[in-house]
mmCIF file of C-alpha atoms in Angstrom:
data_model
loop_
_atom_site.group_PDB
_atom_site.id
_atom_site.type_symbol
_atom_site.label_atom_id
_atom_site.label_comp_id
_atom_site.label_asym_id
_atom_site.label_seq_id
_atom_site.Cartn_x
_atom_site.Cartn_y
_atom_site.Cartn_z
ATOM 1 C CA UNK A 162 5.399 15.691 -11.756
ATOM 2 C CA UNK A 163 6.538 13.288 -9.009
ATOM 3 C CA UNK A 164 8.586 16.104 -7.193
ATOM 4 C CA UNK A 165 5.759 18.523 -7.825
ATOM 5 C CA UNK A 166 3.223 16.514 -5.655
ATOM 6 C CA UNK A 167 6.275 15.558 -3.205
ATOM 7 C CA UNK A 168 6.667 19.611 -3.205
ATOM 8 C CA UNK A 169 3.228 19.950 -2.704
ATOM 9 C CA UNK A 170 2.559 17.281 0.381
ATOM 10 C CA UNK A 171 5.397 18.833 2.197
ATOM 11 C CA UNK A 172 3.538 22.501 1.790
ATOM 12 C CA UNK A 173 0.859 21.022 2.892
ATOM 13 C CA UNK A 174 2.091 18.977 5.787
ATOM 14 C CA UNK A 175 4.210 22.561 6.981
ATOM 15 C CA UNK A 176 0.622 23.630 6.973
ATOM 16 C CA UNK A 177 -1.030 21.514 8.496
ATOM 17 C CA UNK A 178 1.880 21.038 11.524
ATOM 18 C CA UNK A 179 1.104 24.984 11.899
ATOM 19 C CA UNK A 180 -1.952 24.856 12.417
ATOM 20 C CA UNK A 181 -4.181 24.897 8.781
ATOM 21 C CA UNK A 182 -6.647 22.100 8.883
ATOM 22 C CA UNK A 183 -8.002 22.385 5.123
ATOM 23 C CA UNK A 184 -4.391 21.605 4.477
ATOM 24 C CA UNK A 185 -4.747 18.027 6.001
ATOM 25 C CA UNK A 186 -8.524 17.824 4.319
ATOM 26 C CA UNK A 187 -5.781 17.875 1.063
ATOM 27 C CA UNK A 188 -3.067 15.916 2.223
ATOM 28 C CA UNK A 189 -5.951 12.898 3.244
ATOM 29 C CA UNK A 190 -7.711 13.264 0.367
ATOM 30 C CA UNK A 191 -4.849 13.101 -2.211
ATOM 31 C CA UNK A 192 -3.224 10.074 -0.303
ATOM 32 C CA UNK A 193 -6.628 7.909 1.270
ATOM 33 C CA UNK A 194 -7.601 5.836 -1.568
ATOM 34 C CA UNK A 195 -3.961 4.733 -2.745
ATOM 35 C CA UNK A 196 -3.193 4.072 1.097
ATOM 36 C CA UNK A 197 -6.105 2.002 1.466
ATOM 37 C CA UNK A 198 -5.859 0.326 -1.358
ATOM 38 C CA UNK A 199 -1.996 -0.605 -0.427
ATOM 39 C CA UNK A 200 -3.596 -1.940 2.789
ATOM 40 C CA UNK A 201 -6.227 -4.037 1.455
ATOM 41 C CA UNK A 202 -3.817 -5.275 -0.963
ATOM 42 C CA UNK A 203 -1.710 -6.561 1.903
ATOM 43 C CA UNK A 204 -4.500 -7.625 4.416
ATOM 44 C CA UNK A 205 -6.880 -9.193 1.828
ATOM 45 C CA UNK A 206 -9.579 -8.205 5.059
ATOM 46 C CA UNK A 207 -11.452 -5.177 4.465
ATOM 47 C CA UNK A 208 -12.630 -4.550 8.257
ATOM 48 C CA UNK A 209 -8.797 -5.270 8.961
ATOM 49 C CA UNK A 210 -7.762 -3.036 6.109
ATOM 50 C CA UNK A 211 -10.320 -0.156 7.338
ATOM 51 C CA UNK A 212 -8.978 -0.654 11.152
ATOM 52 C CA UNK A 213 -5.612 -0.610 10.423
ATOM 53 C CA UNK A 214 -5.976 2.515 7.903
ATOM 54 C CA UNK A 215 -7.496 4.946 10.490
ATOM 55 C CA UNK A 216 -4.724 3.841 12.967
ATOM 56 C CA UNK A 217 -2.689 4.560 10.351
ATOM 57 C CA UNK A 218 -4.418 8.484 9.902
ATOM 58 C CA UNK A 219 -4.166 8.230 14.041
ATOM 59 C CA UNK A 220 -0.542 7.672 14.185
ATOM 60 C CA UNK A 221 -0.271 10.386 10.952
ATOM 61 C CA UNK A 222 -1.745 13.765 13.647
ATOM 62 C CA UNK A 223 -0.046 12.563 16.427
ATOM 63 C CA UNK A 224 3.032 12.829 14.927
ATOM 64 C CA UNK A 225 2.508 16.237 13.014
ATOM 65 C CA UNK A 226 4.049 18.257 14.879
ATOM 66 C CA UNK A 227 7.372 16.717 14.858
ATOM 67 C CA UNK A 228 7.316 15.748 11.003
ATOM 68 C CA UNK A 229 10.037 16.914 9.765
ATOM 69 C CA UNK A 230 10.224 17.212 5.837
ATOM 70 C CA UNK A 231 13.413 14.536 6.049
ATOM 71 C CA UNK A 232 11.386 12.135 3.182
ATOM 72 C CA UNK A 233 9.302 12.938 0.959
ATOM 73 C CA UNK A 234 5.274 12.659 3.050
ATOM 74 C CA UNK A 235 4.522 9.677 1.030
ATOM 75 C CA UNK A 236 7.439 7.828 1.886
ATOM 76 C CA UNK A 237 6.824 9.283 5.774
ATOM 77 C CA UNK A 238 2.901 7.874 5.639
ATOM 78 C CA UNK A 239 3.735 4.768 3.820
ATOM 79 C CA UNK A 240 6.917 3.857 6.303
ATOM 80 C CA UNK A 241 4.025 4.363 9.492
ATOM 81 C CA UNK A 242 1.641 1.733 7.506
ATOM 82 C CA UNK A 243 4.519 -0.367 6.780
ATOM 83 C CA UNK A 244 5.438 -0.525 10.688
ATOM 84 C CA UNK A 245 1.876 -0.712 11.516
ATOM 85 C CA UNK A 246 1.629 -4.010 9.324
ATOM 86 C CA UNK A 247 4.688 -5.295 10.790
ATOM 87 C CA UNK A 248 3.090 -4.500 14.389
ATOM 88 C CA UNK A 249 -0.550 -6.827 12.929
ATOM 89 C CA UNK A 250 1.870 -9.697 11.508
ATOM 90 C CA UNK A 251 3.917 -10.374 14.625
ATOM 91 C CA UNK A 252 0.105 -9.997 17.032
ATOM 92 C CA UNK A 253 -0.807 -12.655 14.334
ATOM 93 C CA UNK A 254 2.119 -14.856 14.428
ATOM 94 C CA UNK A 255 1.361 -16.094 11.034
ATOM 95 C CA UNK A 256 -0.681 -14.629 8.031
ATOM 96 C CA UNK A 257 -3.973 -15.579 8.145
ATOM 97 C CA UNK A 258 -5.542 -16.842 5.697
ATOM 98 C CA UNK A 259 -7.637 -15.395 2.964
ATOM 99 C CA UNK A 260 -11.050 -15.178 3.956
ATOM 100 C CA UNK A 261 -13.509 -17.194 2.295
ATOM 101 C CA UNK A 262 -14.986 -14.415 0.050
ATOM 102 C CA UNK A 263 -11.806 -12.643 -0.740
ATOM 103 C CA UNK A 264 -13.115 -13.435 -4.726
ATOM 104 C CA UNK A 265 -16.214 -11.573 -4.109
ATOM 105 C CA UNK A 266 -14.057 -9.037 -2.215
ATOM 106 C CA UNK A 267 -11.793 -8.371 -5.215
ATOM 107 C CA UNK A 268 -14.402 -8.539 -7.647
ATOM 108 C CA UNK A 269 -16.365 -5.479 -5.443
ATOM 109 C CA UNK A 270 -13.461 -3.403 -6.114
ATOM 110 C CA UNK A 271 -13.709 -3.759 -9.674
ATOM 111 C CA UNK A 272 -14.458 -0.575 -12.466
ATOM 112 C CA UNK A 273 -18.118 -0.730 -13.502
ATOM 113 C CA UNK A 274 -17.374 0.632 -16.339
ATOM 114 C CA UNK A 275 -17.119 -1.725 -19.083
ATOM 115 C CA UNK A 276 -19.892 -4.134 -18.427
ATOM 116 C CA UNK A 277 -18.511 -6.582 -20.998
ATOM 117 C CA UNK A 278 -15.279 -6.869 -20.043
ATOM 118 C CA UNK A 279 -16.127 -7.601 -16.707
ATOM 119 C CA UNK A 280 -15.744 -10.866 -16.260
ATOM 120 C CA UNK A 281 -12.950 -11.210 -18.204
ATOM 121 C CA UNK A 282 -11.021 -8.531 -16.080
ATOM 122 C CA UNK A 283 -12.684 -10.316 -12.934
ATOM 123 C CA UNK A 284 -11.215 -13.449 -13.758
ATOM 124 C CA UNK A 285 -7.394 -11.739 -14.668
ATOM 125 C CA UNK A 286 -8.024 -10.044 -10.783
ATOM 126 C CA UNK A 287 -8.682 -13.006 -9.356
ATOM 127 C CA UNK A 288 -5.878 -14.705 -11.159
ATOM 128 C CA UNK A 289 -3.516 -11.746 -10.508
ATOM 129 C CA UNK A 290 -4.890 -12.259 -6.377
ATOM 130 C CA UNK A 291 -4.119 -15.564 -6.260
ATOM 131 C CA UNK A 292 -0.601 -15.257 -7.550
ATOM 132 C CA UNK A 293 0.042 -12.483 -5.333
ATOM 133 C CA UNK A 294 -1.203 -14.547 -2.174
ATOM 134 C CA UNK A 295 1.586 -16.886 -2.929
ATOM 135 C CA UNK A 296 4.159 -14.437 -2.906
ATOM 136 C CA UNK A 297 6.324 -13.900 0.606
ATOM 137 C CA UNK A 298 5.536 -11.340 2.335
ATOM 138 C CA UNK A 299 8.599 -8.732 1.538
ATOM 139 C CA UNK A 300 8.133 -9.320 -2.212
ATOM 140 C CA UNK A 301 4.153 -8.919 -1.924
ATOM 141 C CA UNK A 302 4.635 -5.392 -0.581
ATOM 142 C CA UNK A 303 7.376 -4.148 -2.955
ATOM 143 C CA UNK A 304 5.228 -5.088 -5.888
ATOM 144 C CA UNK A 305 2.282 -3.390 -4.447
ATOM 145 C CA UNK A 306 4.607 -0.286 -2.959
ATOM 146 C CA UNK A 307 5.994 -0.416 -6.927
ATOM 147 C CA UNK A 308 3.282 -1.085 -8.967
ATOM 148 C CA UNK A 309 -0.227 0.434 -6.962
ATOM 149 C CA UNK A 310 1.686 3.292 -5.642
ATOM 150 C CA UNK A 311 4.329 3.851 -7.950
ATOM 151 C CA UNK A 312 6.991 4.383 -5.865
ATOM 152 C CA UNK A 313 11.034 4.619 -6.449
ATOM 153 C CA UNK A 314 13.113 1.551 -5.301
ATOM 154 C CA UNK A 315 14.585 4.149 -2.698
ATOM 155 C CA UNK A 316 11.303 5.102 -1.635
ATOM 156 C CA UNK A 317 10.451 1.399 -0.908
ATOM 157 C CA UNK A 318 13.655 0.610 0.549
ATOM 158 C CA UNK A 319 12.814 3.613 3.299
ATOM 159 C CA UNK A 320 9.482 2.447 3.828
ATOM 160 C CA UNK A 321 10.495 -1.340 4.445
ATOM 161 C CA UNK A 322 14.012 -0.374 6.022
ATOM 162 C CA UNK A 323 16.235 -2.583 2.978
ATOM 163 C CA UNK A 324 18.454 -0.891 0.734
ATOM 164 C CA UNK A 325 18.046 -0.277 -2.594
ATOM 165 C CA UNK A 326 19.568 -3.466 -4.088
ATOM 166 C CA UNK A 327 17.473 -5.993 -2.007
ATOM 167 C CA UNK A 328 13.999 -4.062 -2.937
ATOM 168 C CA UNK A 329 15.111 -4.619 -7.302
ATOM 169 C CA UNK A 330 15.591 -8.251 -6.380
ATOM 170 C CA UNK A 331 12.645 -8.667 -4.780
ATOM 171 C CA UNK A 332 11.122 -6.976 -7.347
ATOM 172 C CA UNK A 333 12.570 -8.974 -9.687
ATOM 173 C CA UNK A 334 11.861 -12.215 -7.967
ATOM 174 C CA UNK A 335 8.108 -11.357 -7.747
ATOM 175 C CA UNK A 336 7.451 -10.751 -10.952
ATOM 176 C CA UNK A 337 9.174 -13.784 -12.424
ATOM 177 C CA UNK A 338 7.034 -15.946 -9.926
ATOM 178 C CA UNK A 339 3.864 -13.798 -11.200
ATOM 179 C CA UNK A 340 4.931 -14.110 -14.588
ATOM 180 C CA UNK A 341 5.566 -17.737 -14.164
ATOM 181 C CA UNK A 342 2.074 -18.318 -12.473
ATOM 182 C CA UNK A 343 -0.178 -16.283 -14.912
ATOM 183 C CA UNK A 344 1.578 -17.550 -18.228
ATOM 184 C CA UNK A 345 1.864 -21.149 -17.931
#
C-alpha cells in the first residue's frame, strides 16, 4: 500500500509539474495534515508551525518544475521541511522554549470523541509531550518522522541527510529514554 500511494504522489506530482492543478489540490490534501502535524510536533508553536508549513507549500511550487521523481514525494516534501527547520533552529540559535500553554495546545489537538477517556488520554499526551521535549533534537524528529508519519529508516535517513544505521540508533535511543520516562 506504501508503494501504491508513493506511485500515486509521483502521478500526481508529473501532473501537477505539467501543468494539472487539481493534481496538486490531491497531492496537498493527502500530505497537509501529517506535514503539519510533523511540524507542530517539532515547533511546539502553532503560529510558528503554520508559518513555517506554508513556506514549506512555497518552497514545494517553486520547485515543481524541476522535481524529479528521484525519492519517493514524501521523502522530497519532508527533506524541504526538514531543511526549512534546520534554516528556523540556526535563526534561533537555541530551541526556544515551550510556550507557556503548550498543555492547552496539545490538549486542543486532542479526538473529541470519547468524552470519558479524555482526560485520561490528555494526561498520557501531555506526559508523552513532556518526554519528547527532553529528547535532542535528531532523535525528536526520527521518532516523529517514524512514528506520526510512518516512514522507513531510509526514508528518514534522506530526509535528515544520516544513513541508515545512525537513524535505528537514534531510534533506539529515543525510545528507551521515552520508555524510561513514562514507566518509572
Amino acid at each position: 500500500m506504501e508503494q501504491t500511494a508513493a506511485a500515486e504522489d509521483e502521478t500526481l506530482m508529473l501532473a501537477w509539474a505539467g501543468g494539472d492543478a487539481a493534481a496538486f489540490e490531491a497531492l496537498y490534501r493527502r500530505h497537509r495534515d501529517p506535514l503539519f502535524r510533523f511540524l507542530l510536533g517539532q515547533l511546539r508553536d502553532r503560529p510558528l508551525a503554520e508559518e513555517i508549513y506554508q513556506d514549506v507549500w512555497q518552497r514545494v511550487i517553486a520547485a515543481r518544475s524541476g522535481w524529479k521523481p528521484e525519492a519517493a514525494f514524501a521523502t522530497w516534501l519532508y527533506r524541504i521541511a526538514h531543511n526549512r527547520l534546520n534554516d528556523h533552529w540556526r535563526a534561533q540559535r537555541h530551541r526556544p522554549p515551550a510556550p507557556a500553554d503548550a498543555d492547552l495546545r496539545t490538549a486542543a489537538l486532542a479526538d473529541p470523541d470519547d468524552p470519558e477517556g479524555l482526560a485520561g488520554r490528555e494526561e498520557t499526551r501531555r506526559r508523552l509531550q513532556e518526554a519528547l521535549d527532553e529528547l535532542p533534537e535528531e532523535q525528536r524528529e526520527a521518532v516523529l518522522l517514524r512514528l506520526q508519519q510512518e516512514l522507513s529508516l531510509e526514508e528518514i535517513g534522506r530526509i535528515t541527510g544520516v544513513g541508515r544505521e545512525t537513524v535505528k540508533s537514534r531510534l533506539r535511543y529515543a525510545l528507551d529514554k521515552l520508555r524510561a520516562r513514562l514507566n518509572p
